Short mmCIF file of C-alpha atoms and ligand atoms in Angstrom, two decimals:
data_model
loop_
_atom_site.label_atom_id
_atom_site.label_comp_id
_atom_site.label_asym_id
_atom_site.label_seq_id
_atom_site.Cartn_x
_atom_site.Cartn_y
_atom_site.Cartn_z
CA UNK A 1 110.27 71.78 103.59
CA UNK A 2 107.17 74.51 105.24
CA UNK A 3 108.38 78.10 107.24
CA UNK A 4 104.85 79.25 108.01
CA UNK A 5 103.96 82.73 109.61
CA UNK A 6 100.24 82.30 111.28
CA UNK A 7 98.95 85.39 111.18
CA UNK A 8 95.61 86.12 113.42
CA UNK A 9 94.35 88.59 116.17
CA UNK A 10 94.52 87.53 119.47
CA UNK A 11 91.95 84.31 120.22
CA UNK A 12 91.75 84.01 116.07
CA UNK A 13 92.79 80.31 116.60
CA UNK A 14 96.61 80.07 115.73
CA UNK A 15 97.66 78.45 118.91
CA UNK A 16 95.16 75.74 118.73
CA UNK A 17 95.96 75.34 114.64
CA UNK A 18 99.79 75.37 115.26
CA UNK A 19 98.98 71.92 117.83
CA UNK A 20 97.48 70.82 115.02
CA UNK A 21 99.92 71.29 112.04
CA UNK A 22 102.55 69.99 115.00
CA UNK A 23 101.24 66.85 114.31
CA UNK A 24 100.80 66.58 111.38
CA UNK A 25 104.30 68.45 110.08
CA UNK A 26 106.36 68.12 112.85
CA UNK A 27 107.59 71.53 112.93
CA UNK A 28 109.52 74.00 115.24
CA UNK A 29 106.35 76.10 116.96
CA UNK A 30 107.84 79.26 117.88
CA UNK A 31 105.47 81.56 119.77
CA UNK A 32 106.45 84.67 120.96
CA UNK A 33 103.72 85.54 123.85
CA UNK A 34 104.88 81.72 125.03
CA UNK A 35 108.51 82.77 124.99
CA UNK A 36 107.68 85.99 126.62
CA UNK A 37 105.71 84.49 129.12
CA UNK A 38 108.32 81.58 130.47
CA UNK A 39 111.04 84.72 130.68
CA UNK A 40 108.94 86.00 132.52
CA UNK A 41 108.02 83.33 134.88
CA UNK A 42 111.69 82.39 134.86
CA UNK A 43 112.10 86.35 135.74
CA UNK A 44 114.82 85.96 133.21
CA UNK A 45 116.61 89.75 131.51
CA UNK A 46 114.12 89.44 128.87
CA UNK A 47 111.60 88.59 131.06
CA UNK A 48 111.78 91.04 133.14
CA UNK A 49 111.65 93.74 130.65
CA UNK A 50 108.68 92.39 128.25
CA UNK A 51 106.23 92.32 131.74
CA UNK A 52 105.73 96.24 131.64
CA UNK A 53 104.60 96.10 127.98
CA UNK A 54 102.51 92.84 128.58
CA UNK A 55 100.80 93.44 131.78
CA UNK A 56 99.28 96.68 129.77
CA UNK A 57 98.96 94.21 126.28
CA UNK A 58 101.17 96.67 124.56
CA UNK A 59 103.63 95.93 122.42
CA UNK A 60 107.11 94.54 123.91
CA UNK A 61 109.68 96.49 121.34
CA UNK A 62 110.73 95.09 117.79
CA UNK A 63 114.35 94.86 118.65
CA UNK A 64 113.61 92.74 122.00
CA UNK A 65 111.30 90.73 120.29
CA UNK A 66 113.30 89.97 116.85
CA UNK A 67 117.07 89.07 118.87
CA UNK A 68 114.54 86.58 120.47
CA UNK A 69 112.75 85.14 117.32
CA UNK A 70 116.70 85.16 115.94
CA UNK A 71 118.12 83.29 118.22
CA UNK A 72 115.51 80.94 118.40
CA UNK A 73 114.85 80.37 114.51
CA UNK A 74 118.73 79.16 114.77
CA UNK A 75 118.61 76.22 117.27
CA UNK A 76 118.57 72.72 115.65
CA UNK A 77 114.65 71.70 115.85
CA UNK A 78 114.02 74.26 113.20
CA UNK A 79 115.92 72.49 110.50
CA UNK A 80 112.63 70.83 109.21
CA UNK A 81 110.79 73.84 109.26
CA UNK A 82 108.74 76.30 111.58
CA UNK A 83 105.75 78.04 112.55
CA UNK A 84 106.23 81.13 113.35
CA UNK A 85 102.59 81.99 115.91
CA UNK A 86 102.26 85.61 116.90
CA UNK A 87 105.63 87.12 114.90
CA UNK A 88 105.43 89.81 113.35
CA UNK A 89 102.79 91.48 114.67
CA UNK A 90 104.08 95.00 112.64
CA UNK A 91 105.29 95.78 109.45
CA UNK A 92 108.69 96.70 111.06
CA UNK A 93 108.97 93.56 112.20
CA UNK A 94 108.18 91.95 109.03
CA UNK A 95 111.12 93.76 107.38
CA UNK A 96 113.50 92.55 110.35
CA UNK A 97 112.01 89.17 110.09
CA UNK A 98 113.19 89.26 106.14
CA UNK A 99 116.57 90.16 107.24
CA UNK A 100 116.90 87.14 109.71
CA UNK A 101 115.09 84.37 107.19
CA UNK A 102 118.16 85.81 104.90
CA UNK A 103 120.51 86.12 107.31
CA UNK A 104 119.68 82.67 108.77
CA UNK A 105 118.96 81.05 105.12
CA UNK A 106 115.69 80.12 106.30
CA UNK A 107 113.29 81.59 103.52
CA UNK A 108 109.46 81.69 104.29
CA UNK A 109 106.91 79.61 102.34
CA UNK A 110 103.38 80.16 103.62
CA UNK A 111 101.75 83.10 104.92
CA UNK A 112 98.04 82.07 106.21
CA UNK A 113 96.20 84.60 107.85
CA UNK A 114 93.22 83.48 110.31
CA UNK A 115 90.37 85.98 110.08
CA UNK A 116 87.70 86.10 112.79
CA UNK A 117 85.52 88.83 113.75
CA UNK A 118 86.37 90.91 117.31
CA UNK A 119 83.23 90.38 118.90
CA UNK A 120 83.92 86.64 119.07
CA UNK A 121 87.54 87.57 119.96
CA UNK A 122 86.45 89.31 122.50
CA UNK A 123 83.89 86.39 123.78
CA UNK A 124 86.77 83.80 123.49
CA UNK A 125 89.78 85.76 125.06
CA UNK A 126 87.30 86.15 128.41
CA UNK A 127 86.38 82.21 128.65
CA UNK A 128 90.38 81.24 127.80
CA UNK A 129 92.09 79.38 130.71
CA UNK A 130 94.98 78.01 130.54
CA UNK A 131 97.71 74.91 132.43
CA UNK A 132 99.90 76.69 134.96
CA UNK A 133 102.74 73.50 134.25
CA UNK A 134 102.58 73.29 130.06
CA UNK A 135 100.64 76.60 129.24
CA UNK A 136 98.49 74.51 126.83
CA UNK A 137 94.76 76.48 126.40
CA UNK A 138 91.52 75.60 126.52
CA UNK A 139 87.82 77.60 126.68
CA UNK A 140 85.02 77.75 129.26
CA UNK A 141 82.52 76.59 126.55
CA UNK A 142 84.32 74.76 123.89
CA UNK A 143 87.15 73.40 124.53
CA UNK A 144 87.23 71.80 128.18
CA UNK A 145 89.87 69.39 128.94
CA UNK A 146 88.88 65.77 128.04
CA UNK A 147 88.65 64.89 131.93
CA UNK A 148 87.99 67.93 133.65
CA UNK A 149 90.51 69.68 135.91
CA UNK A 150 93.28 67.69 134.08
CA UNK A 151 95.03 69.13 131.23
CA UNK A 152 95.13 66.91 128.03
CA UNK A 153 98.83 67.67 127.38
CA UNK A 154 101.15 67.24 130.49
CA UNK A 155 98.05 65.88 133.33
CA UNK A 156 98.43 69.07 135.19
CA UNK A 157 95.84 70.32 137.35
CA UNK A 158 96.29 73.67 137.79
CA UNK A 159 94.75 76.43 135.39
CA UNK A 160 94.72 80.01 135.35
CA UNK A 161 93.69 82.73 133.65
CA UNK A 162 96.00 85.15 131.63
CA UNK A 163 96.37 88.67 133.21
CA UNK A 164 96.39 90.04 129.49
CA UNK A 165 93.21 88.30 128.76
CA UNK A 166 91.13 90.12 132.07
CA UNK A 167 88.59 92.61 130.14
CA UNK A 168 90.87 95.83 131.38
CA UNK A 169 93.41 94.80 129.07
CA UNK A 170 91.69 92.51 126.12
CA UNK A 171 90.30 95.88 124.21
CA UNK A 172 93.93 97.71 124.46
CA UNK A 173 95.61 94.46 123.30
CA UNK A 174 93.20 94.02 120.42
CA UNK A 175 93.56 98.12 119.61
CA UNK A 176 97.65 97.67 119.24
CA UNK A 177 97.03 94.31 117.20
CA UNK A 178 93.99 95.68 115.05
CA UNK A 179 96.05 99.01 113.81
CA UNK A 180 98.90 96.73 112.17
CA UNK A 181 96.71 93.80 111.06
CA UNK A 182 96.17 94.94 107.03
CA UNK A 183 99.07 96.67 106.73
CA UNK A 184 100.83 93.50 107.63
CA UNK A 185 98.28 91.09 105.61
CA UNK A 186 99.08 93.56 102.79
CA UNK A 187 102.87 92.97 103.42
CA UNK A 188 102.51 89.43 102.43
CA UNK A 189 100.37 89.82 100.36
CA UNK A 190 102.43 91.70 97.78
CA UNK A 191 104.83 88.72 98.31
CA UNK A 192 102.48 86.16 96.91
CA UNK A 193 103.09 84.24 100.53
CA UNK A 194 99.41 84.90 101.98
CA UNK A 195 96.40 83.08 102.22
CA UNK A 196 93.63 83.25 104.23
CA UNK A 197 90.82 81.08 106.26
CA UNK A 198 87.87 81.85 107.64
CA UNK A 199 88.39 81.90 111.35
CA UNK A 200 84.63 81.69 112.87
CA UNK A 201 84.89 77.72 111.61
CA UNK A 202 85.54 74.97 113.68
CA UNK A 203 88.66 73.87 114.69
CA UNK A 204 88.64 70.85 112.50
CA UNK A 205 87.65 73.05 109.73
CA UNK A 206 90.09 75.51 110.63
CA UNK A 207 92.64 73.13 110.54
CA UNK A 208 91.20 71.21 107.29
CA UNK A 209 92.02 74.58 105.75
CA UNK A 210 95.16 74.91 106.44
CA UNK A 211 96.11 71.55 105.33
CA UNK A 212 94.78 72.07 102.07
CA UNK A 213 96.74 75.27 101.64
CA UNK A 214 100.28 73.08 103.11
CA UNK A 215 99.57 70.26 101.20
CA UNK A 216 99.86 71.98 97.90
CA UNK A 217 103.05 73.34 97.88
P1 AMP B 301 100.25 86.79 122.75
O1 AMP B 301 100.60 85.27 123.55
O2 AMP B 301 100.70 86.15 121.11
O3 AMP B 301 99.26 87.25 122.84
O4 AMP B 301 101.36 87.74 123.20
C1 AMP B 301 101.39 87.94 124.55
C2 AMP B 301 102.28 89.54 124.65
O5 AMP B 301 103.37 89.63 124.28
C3 AMP B 301 101.49 90.39 123.60
O6 AMP B 301 100.12 91.02 124.02
C4 AMP B 301 102.81 91.27 123.61
O7 AMP B 301 102.93 91.47 124.54
C5 AMP B 301 103.98 90.19 123.69
N1 AMP B 301 104.28 90.01 122.63
C6 AMP B 301 104.11 88.66 122.07
N2 AMP B 301 104.71 88.68 120.94
C7 AMP B 301 104.92 89.76 120.36
C8 AMP B 301 105.31 90.29 119.29
N3 AMP B 301 105.54 89.56 117.74
N4 AMP B 301 105.97 91.80 119.53
C9 AMP B 301 105.73 92.52 120.38
N5 AMP B 301 105.07 91.64 121.12
C10 AMP B 301 105.12 90.63 121.49
#
C-alpha cells in the first residue's frame, strides 16, 4: 500500500509526476488545487469561498482545505492508496493531516519532495497552459499536446492560462509557498518519511527517481 505526499512548489512538476505514478500504481490522485478549481467552476459554497484567496495567490484557510481533504480521503477509490498533491502546504496542515490519517486509519507511507530552483519555476508557470475540459497541463515549450490544439487526455480543443499563473500572481504564490516549504520538509524528515528528487531533470528521469523510491518498499 502506498499513501504518498508529493511536496514541491508550484511548477515543480507534482501534477506531471502524479499522472505517471497513477499510471503505474493506480493510486487515487488528490490535488487540492484541482478540487478547488472544480468547486469554483461549479460555484459551490467552498468554491466561492476559495476564489478570493486563489485569485490573489494566497492560501485558502486551513480548516476549509483540511475538511475537503478529509471528505475526499474517505471515498471508496482511496482504499488502494493515494497521492496527495498540493496538500499539506503548511506545518499546521501537516498536523491536521496527521489527525485525519489517524481518524481514517490511512497512515502515510512516503513523502517525496520535488526540488526545483525558483528561476525554473517562474519560467515553467508562465509557459503553462491547461485543457479547459479536463484540466490536463501543458507547457508552451517543453510539453505540447502530441497533436497541436488537441488535449492528449480528453481530446478537448480549448485551452487557457490559469489566472494564478499570470505574472502578477505568480510572484505572491511562490513567496507564500516558499516560506512554508523548508519547515514542511523538516516536519516529514523528522518522521523519517522524506525523500527528495531533483525536479530540474526531464520528466521521465524525475519519474524514474520517484519510482525507485516507491518500489523499494
Ligand atoms: P495549485 O493548483 O496546487 O497551485 O493550487 C492553486 C491554489 O489553490 C493555491 O494557490 C491556493 O490558493 C489553493 N490551494 C491549493 N491547495 C491548497 C492548500 N493545501 N492550502 C491552501 N490553499 C490551497
